[in-house]
XYZ file of C-alpha atoms in Angstrom:
535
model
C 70.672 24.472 29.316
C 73.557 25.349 27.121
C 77.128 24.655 28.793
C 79.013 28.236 29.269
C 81.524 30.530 31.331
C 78.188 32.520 32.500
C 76.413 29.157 34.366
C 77.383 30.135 37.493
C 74.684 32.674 38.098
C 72.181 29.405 38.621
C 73.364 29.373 42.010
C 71.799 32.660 42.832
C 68.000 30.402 42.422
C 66.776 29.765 45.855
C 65.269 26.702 46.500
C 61.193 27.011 47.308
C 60.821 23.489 47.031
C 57.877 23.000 50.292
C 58.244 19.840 52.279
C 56.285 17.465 53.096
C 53.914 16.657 54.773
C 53.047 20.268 54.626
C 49.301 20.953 52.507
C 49.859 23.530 50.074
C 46.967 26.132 48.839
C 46.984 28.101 45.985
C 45.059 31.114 46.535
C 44.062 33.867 43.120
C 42.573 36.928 43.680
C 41.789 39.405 41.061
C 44.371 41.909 40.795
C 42.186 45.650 40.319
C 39.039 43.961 40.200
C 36.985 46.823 41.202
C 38.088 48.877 38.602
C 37.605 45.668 36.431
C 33.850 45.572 37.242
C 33.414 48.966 36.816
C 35.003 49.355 33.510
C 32.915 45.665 32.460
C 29.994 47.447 34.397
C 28.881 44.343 36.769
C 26.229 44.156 38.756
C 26.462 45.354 42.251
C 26.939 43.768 44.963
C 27.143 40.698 42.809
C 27.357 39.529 39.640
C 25.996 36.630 38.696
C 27.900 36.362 35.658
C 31.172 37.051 36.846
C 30.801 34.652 39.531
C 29.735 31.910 37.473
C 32.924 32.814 35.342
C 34.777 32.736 37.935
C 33.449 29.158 38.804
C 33.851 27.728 35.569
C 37.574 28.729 35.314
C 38.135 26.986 38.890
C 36.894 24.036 37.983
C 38.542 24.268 34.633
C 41.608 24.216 36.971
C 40.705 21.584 38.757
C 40.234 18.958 34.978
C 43.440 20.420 34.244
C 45.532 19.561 37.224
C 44.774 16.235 38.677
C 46.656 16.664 42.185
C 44.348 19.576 42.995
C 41.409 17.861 44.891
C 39.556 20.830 46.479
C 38.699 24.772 45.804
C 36.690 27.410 47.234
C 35.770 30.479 45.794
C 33.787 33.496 46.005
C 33.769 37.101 44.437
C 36.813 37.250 42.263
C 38.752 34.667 44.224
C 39.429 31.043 44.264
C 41.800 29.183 46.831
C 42.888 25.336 45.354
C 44.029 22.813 47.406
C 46.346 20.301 46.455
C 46.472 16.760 47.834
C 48.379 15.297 50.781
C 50.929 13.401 48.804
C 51.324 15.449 45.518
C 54.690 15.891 43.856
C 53.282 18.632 41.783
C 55.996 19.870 39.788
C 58.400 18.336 42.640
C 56.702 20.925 45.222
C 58.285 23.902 43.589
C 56.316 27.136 44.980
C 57.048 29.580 42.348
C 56.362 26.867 39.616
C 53.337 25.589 40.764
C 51.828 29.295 42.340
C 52.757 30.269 38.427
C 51.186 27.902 35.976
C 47.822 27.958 38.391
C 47.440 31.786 37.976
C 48.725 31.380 34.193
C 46.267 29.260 33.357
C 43.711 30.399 35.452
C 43.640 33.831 33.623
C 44.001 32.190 29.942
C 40.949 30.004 30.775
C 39.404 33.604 32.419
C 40.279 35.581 28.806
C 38.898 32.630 26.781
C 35.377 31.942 28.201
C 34.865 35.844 28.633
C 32.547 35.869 25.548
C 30.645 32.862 26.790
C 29.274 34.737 29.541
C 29.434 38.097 28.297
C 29.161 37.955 24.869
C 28.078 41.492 23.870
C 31.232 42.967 26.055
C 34.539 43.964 24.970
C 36.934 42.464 27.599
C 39.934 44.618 28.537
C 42.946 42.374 30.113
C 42.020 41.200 32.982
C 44.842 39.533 35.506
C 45.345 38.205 38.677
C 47.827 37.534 41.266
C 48.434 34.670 43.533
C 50.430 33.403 46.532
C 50.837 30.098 48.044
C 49.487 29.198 51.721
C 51.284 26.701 53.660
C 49.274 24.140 55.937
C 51.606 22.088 58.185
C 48.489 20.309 59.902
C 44.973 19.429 58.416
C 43.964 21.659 61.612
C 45.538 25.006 60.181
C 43.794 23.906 56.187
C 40.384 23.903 58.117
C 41.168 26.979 59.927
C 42.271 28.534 56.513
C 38.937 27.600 55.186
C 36.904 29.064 57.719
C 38.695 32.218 57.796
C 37.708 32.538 53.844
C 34.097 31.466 54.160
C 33.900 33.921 57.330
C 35.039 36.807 54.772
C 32.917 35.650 52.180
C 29.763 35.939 54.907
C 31.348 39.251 56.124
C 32.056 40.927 52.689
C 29.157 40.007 50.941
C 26.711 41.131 53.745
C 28.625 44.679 54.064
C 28.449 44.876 50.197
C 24.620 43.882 50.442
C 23.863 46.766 52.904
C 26.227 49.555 51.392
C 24.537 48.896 47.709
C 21.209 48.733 49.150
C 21.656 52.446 50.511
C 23.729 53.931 47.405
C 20.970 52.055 44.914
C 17.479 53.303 46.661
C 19.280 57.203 46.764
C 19.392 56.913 50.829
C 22.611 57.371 51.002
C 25.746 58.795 48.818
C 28.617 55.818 48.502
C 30.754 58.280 51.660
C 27.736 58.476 53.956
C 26.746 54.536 53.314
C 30.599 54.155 54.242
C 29.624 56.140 57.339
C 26.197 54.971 58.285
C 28.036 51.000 58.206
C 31.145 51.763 59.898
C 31.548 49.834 63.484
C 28.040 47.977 62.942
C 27.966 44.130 63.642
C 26.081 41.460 61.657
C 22.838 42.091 63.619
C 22.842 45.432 62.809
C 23.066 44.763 59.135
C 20.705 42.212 59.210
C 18.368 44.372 60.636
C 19.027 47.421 58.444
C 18.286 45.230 55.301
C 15.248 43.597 56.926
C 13.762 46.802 58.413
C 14.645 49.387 55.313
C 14.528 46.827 52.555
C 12.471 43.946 53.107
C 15.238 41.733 52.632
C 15.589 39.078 54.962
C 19.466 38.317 53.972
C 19.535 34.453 54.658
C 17.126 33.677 51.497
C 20.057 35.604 49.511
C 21.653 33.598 46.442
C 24.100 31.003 48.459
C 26.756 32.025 45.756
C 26.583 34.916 47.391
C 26.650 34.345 50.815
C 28.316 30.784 51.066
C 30.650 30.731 48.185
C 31.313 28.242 46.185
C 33.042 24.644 46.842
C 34.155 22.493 44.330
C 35.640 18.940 44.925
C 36.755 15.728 43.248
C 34.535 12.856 44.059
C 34.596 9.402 42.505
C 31.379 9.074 40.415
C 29.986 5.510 38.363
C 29.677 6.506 34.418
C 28.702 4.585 31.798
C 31.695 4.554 29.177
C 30.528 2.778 26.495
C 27.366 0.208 25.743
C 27.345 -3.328 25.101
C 26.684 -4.745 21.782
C 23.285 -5.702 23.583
C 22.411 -2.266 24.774
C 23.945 -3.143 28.451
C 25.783 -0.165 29.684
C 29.335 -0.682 30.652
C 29.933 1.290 33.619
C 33.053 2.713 35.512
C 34.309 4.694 38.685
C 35.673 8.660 37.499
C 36.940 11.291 39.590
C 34.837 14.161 38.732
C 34.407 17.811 40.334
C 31.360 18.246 42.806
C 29.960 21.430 43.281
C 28.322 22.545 46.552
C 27.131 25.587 48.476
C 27.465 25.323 52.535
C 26.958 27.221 55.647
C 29.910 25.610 56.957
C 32.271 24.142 54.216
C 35.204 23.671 56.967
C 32.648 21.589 59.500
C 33.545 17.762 59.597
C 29.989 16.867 58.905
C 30.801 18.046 55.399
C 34.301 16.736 54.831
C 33.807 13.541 56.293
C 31.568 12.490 54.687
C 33.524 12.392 51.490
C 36.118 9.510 50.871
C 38.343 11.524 48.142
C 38.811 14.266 51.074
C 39.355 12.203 53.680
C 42.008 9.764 51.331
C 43.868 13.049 49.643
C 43.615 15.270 52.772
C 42.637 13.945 56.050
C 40.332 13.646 58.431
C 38.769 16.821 60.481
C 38.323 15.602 63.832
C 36.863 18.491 65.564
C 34.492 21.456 64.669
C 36.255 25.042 64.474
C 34.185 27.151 66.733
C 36.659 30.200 67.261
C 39.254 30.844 63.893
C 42.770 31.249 66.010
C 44.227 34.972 65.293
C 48.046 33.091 64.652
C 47.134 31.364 61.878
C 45.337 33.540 60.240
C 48.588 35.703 60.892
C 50.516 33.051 59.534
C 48.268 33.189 56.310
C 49.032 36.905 55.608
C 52.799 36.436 55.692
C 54.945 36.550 52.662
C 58.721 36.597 52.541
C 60.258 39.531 50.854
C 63.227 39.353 48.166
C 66.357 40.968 49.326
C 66.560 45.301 49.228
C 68.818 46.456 46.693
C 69.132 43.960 44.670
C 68.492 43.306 40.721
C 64.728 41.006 39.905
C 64.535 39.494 37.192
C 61.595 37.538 36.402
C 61.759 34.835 34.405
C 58.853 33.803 31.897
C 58.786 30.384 30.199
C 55.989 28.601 28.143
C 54.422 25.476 29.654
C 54.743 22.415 27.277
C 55.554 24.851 24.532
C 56.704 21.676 22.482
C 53.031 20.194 22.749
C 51.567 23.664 21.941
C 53.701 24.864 18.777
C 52.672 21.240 17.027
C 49.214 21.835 17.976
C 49.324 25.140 16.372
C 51.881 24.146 13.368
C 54.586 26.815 14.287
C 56.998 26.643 11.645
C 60.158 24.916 12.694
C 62.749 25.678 13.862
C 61.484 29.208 14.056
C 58.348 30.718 13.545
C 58.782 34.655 13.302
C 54.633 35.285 13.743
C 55.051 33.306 17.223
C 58.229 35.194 18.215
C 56.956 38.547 17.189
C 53.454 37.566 19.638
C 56.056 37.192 22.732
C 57.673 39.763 21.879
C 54.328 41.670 21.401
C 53.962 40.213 24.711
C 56.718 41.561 26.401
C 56.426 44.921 25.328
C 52.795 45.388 26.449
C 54.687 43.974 30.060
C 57.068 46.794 29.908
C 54.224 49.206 29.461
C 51.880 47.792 32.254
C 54.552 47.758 34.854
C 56.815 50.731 34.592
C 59.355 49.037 37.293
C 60.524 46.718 34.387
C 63.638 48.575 32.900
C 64.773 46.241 30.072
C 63.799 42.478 28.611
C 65.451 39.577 27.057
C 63.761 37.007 25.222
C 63.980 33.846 23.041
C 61.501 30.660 21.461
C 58.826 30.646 24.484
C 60.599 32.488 27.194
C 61.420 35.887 28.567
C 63.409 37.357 31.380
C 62.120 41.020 32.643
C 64.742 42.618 34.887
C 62.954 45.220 37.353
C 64.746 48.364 38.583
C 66.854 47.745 41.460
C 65.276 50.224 44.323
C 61.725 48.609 42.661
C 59.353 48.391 45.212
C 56.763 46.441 43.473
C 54.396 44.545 45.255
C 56.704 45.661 48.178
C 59.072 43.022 46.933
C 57.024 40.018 47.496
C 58.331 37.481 44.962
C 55.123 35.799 44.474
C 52.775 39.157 44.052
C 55.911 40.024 41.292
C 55.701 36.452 39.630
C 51.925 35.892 39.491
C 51.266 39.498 38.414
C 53.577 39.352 35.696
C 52.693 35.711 34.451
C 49.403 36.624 34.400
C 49.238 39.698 32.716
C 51.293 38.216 29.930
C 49.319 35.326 29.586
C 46.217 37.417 29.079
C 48.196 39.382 26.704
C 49.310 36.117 24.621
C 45.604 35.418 24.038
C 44.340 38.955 23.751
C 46.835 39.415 20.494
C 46.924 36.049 19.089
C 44.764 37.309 16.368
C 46.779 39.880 15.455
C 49.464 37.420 14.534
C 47.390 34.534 13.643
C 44.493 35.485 12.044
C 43.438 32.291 10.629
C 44.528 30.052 13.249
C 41.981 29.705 15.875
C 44.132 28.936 19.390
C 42.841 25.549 20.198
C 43.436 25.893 24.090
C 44.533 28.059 26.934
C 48.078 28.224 27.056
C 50.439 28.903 30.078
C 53.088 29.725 31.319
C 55.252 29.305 34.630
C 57.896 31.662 36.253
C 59.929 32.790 39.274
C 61.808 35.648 40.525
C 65.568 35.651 41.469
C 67.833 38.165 43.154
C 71.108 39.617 41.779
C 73.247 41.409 43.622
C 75.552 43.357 41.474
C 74.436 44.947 37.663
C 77.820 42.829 36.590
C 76.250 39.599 37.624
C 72.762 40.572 35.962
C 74.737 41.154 32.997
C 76.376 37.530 33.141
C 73.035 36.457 34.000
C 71.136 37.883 30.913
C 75.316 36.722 28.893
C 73.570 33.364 30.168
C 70.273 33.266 28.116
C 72.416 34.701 25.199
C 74.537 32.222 24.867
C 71.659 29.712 25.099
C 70.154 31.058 22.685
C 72.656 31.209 20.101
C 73.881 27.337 21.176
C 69.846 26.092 21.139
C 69.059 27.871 17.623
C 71.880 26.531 15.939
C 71.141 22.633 17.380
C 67.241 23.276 16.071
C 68.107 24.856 12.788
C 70.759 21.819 12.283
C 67.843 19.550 13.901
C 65.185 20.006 11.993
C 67.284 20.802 8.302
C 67.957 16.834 8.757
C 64.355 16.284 9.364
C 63.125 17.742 6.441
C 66.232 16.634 4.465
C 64.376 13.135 5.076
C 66.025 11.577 8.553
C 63.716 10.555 11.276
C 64.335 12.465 14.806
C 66.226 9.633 16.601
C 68.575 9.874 13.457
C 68.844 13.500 13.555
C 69.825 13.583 17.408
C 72.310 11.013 16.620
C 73.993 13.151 14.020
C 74.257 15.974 16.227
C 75.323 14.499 19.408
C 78.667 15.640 20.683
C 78.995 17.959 17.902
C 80.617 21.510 18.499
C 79.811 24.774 16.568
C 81.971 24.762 13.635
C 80.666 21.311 12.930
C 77.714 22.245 12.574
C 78.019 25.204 10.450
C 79.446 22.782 8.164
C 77.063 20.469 8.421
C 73.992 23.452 7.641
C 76.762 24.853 4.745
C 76.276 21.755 2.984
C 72.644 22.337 3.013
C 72.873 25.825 1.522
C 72.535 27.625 4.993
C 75.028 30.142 5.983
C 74.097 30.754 9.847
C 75.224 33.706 10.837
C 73.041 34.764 7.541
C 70.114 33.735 9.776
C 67.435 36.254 11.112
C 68.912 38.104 14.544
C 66.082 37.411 15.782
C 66.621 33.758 15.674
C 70.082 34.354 16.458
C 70.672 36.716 18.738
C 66.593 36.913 20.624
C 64.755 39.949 21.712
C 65.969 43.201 24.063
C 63.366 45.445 24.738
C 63.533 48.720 26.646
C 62.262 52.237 26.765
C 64.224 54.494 24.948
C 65.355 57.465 26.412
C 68.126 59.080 23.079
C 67.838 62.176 23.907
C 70.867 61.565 26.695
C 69.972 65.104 28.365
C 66.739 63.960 29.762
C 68.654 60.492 31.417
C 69.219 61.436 35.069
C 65.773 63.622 34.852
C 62.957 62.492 36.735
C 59.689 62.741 34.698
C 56.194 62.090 35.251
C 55.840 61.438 31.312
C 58.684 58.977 31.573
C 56.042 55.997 31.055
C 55.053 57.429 27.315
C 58.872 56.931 26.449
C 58.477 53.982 23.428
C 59.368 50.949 23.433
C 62.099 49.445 21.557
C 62.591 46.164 20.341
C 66.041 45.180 19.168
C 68.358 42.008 18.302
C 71.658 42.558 18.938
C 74.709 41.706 21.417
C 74.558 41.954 24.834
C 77.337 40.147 25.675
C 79.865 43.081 24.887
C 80.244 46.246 26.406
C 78.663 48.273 23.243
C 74.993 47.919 24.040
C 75.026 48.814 27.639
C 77.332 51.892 27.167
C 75.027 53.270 23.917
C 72.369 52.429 26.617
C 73.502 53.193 29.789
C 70.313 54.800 31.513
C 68.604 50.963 31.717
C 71.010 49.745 34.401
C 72.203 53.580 35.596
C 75.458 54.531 35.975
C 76.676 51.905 38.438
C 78.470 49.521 35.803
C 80.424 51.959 33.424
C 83.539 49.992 34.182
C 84.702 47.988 30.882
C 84.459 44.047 31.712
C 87.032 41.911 30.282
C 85.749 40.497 27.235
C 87.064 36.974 27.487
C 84.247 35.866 24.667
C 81.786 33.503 25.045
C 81.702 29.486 23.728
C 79.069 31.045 21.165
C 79.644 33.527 18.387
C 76.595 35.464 18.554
């Protein structure tokens, strides 16, 4: 990060770093999904389809990720399970609860037309949290408590489609005819009514689905002769169980027991505090500023891959901001956004109560739905460049207290901007001027501003000519001109457009032409010392 006067609001990032020996899961659950399978039209209870999606983007995961050694899934949810030992992006939660979902829902958007290739898909995202295991006892708990609701959902869903489907019963009175019946009762009613003895149902359905790492002999090349050469590679098992949590299963498997651990006992009764203990989730602080705080994963690796222009490519900037926009309209607690290259911070309205303030329902939701987004418009931008793979992205949500620190803070990314475009433009006019990179980096280092507007003068480059785009990055926010309508509260307020502009919001100007995005709270005039950066 750039070096300037506005640094300080860092400190405000609390540290979610989890500790070992703790086991962390990663659980994603479709966020709307019933509206998602009606608008896609999927079958009821179950759809095959969509569950065998839903499989192949978990153990898409699973190739992608090498620390994550076990999953379990069923309907439109998957929990992962990393190993014992992993320093997965140093055990950060919102980083590692972030690129899962992100990539998760990419993979999700980009195999849609492989197994429903005559349907238009409309964004689909999903939200995630991160379950903390301090023993292997509590993991095996976890995972009994999900294959329990699996068993309990799918045999409720079974019954009450059964009714609604043969005309018995409207979908109110099949709420009515199940409500306070236990499994016998439903196994009877589907037996009885329907013929259907439910234990011969589709194990999908019933048992979920397990996937696990396992090491496997393959042959990886022949011999000259014909001989095959063979060798041992991890690669993901996939099982159906009655019991995926008993230790006749687990134990039985080397990778689990090396990774994870041992189960030394059978769970006959799942303990009420832990599953308690599941289901909590801290809350970010009332009255306080969120920002959220989008950045692309190995965005280096993927602009090469996809030959973005360098330093700036204007068709990949306009997609994020594209992006961002569609972010602003999805989630109408997002007042205002700031971004640059591959990132973007979205500041939500102070009194938000969104996702009632649970920092990872905010991050994964968010993350997700612009990573579907990022794929869904690619084409718009880049219509003859295929995207090669699923990209993602990682974020986190932090907590300011006052709107004059959120101003520093979003002063912060300015500045970096401005100091990180003019290193890249001077970068990579050496490159193509005929140095290598090492040479280039040389050049540069310890340089300050002036020198290098010298140094990109002598090449015929005037920077503050330069795009404010590339400059200054992107604020977008829903304009509200006509100033009578400000302090109004409307229902239409979500059809207000959105604006995307480049300009300074270091200064005072923009946030007094615009003061209905952070209310009247900061009207004061704030000293205007000037940044290290002319923007």
């Amino acid at each position: 990060m750039a070096n300037s006067k506005y640094e300080y609001v860092k400190s405000f990032e609390v540290q979610d770093k989890i500790m070992l020996p703790t086991l962390i899961v990663v659980v994603i659950d479709g966020r709307n999904f019933r509206r998602f399978s009606e608008v896609h039209q999927f079958e009821k209870p179950r759809d095959m389809k969509a569950m065998q999606l839903m499989k192949s983007c978990a153990a898409a995961v699973m190739e992608e990720y090498p620390d994550i050694i076990f999953s379990y899934g069923f309907s439109d949810e998957f929990s992962f399970i990393l190993k014992k030992e992993s320093k997965f992006y140093q055990r950060r939660e919102s980083k590692i609860l972030s690129l899962l979902v992100s990539f998760f829902t990419s993979v999700y958007t980009m195999k849609w037309d492989d197994f429903f290739p005559h349907k238009f898909l409309y964004a689909p995202s999903f939200h995630a949290r991160v379950i903390r295991c301090p023993t292997l006892e509590v993991l095996q708990t976890y995972l009994a408590w999900r294959q329990n609701d699996c068993h309990l959902n799918n045999l409720y869903d079974t019954c009450f489609w059964k009714l609604v489907k043969d005309g018995k019963k409207s979908e109110t009175e099949a709420h009515e005819c199940l409500k306070g019946t236990r499994k016998q009762d439903k196994n009877e009613l589907l037996f009885n009514s329907f013929g259907i003895n439910y234990k011969t149902r589709d194990p999908i359905f019933r048992q979920g689905t397990c996937l696990f790492k396992t090491q496997v002999e393959d042959v990886v090349k022949y011999k000259e002769n014909g001989d095959p050469v063979k060798r041992l590679r991890r690669k993901v098992m996939e099982v159906h169980l009655e019991n995926i949590a008993g230790k006749s299963f687990w134990n039985e498997h080397s990778s689990l027991i090396s990774e994870l651990g041992r189960f030394e006992e059978d769970i006959h009764k799942i303990r009420p505090e832990y599953t308690e203990s599941f289901q909590f989730q801290d809350k970010m602080m009332l009255s306080t500023w969120i920002v959220v705080r989008i950045d692309g994963c190995h965005f280096h690796r993927f602009s090469d891959m996809h030959a973005f222009v360098k330093p700036n490519d204007e068709q990949a900037l306009n997609l994020m901001n594209s992006c961002a926009a569609a972010v602003l309209e999805e989630f109408q607690d997002v007042i205002f956004a700031y971004g640059v290259s591959d990132e973007f911070s979205f500041v939500l309205q102070k009194e938000s109560k969104f996702c009632e303030r649970h920092a990872s329902g905010i991050v994964s939701r968010m993350v997700s739905f612009f990573s579907t987004m990022y794929i869904n418009k690619w084409e718009e931008f880049f219509p003859e460049r295929k995207l090669k793979y699923p990209p993602s992205f990682d974020g986190r949500a932090v907590c300011y207290p006052s709107s004059e620190i959120l101003r520093d803070y979003l002063s912060w990314r300015q500045v970096d901007c401005h100091i990180n475009n003019q290193y890249n433009t001077c970068f990579w006019t050496l490159v193509k001027s005929g140095k290598t990179k090492s040479e280039a980096q040389n050049r540069l280092k310890g340089t300050q501003t002036q020198e290098k507007n010298d140094l990109l003068a002598e090449n015929d480059i005037d920077y503050n000519a330069l795009p404010d785009m590339y400059r200054r990055g992107s604020c977008i926010f829903r304009d509200k001109e006509n100033k009578a309508l400000m302090h109004a509260n409307y229902a239409e307020d979500s059809g207000k457009k959105i604006v995307i502009e480049h300009c300074n919001i270091i200064d005072d100007g923009f946030w007094e032409a615009h003061p209905w995005i952070l209310g009247d709270e900061l009207l004061s005039k704030r000293s205007n010392v000037g940044s290290n950066a002319d923007i």
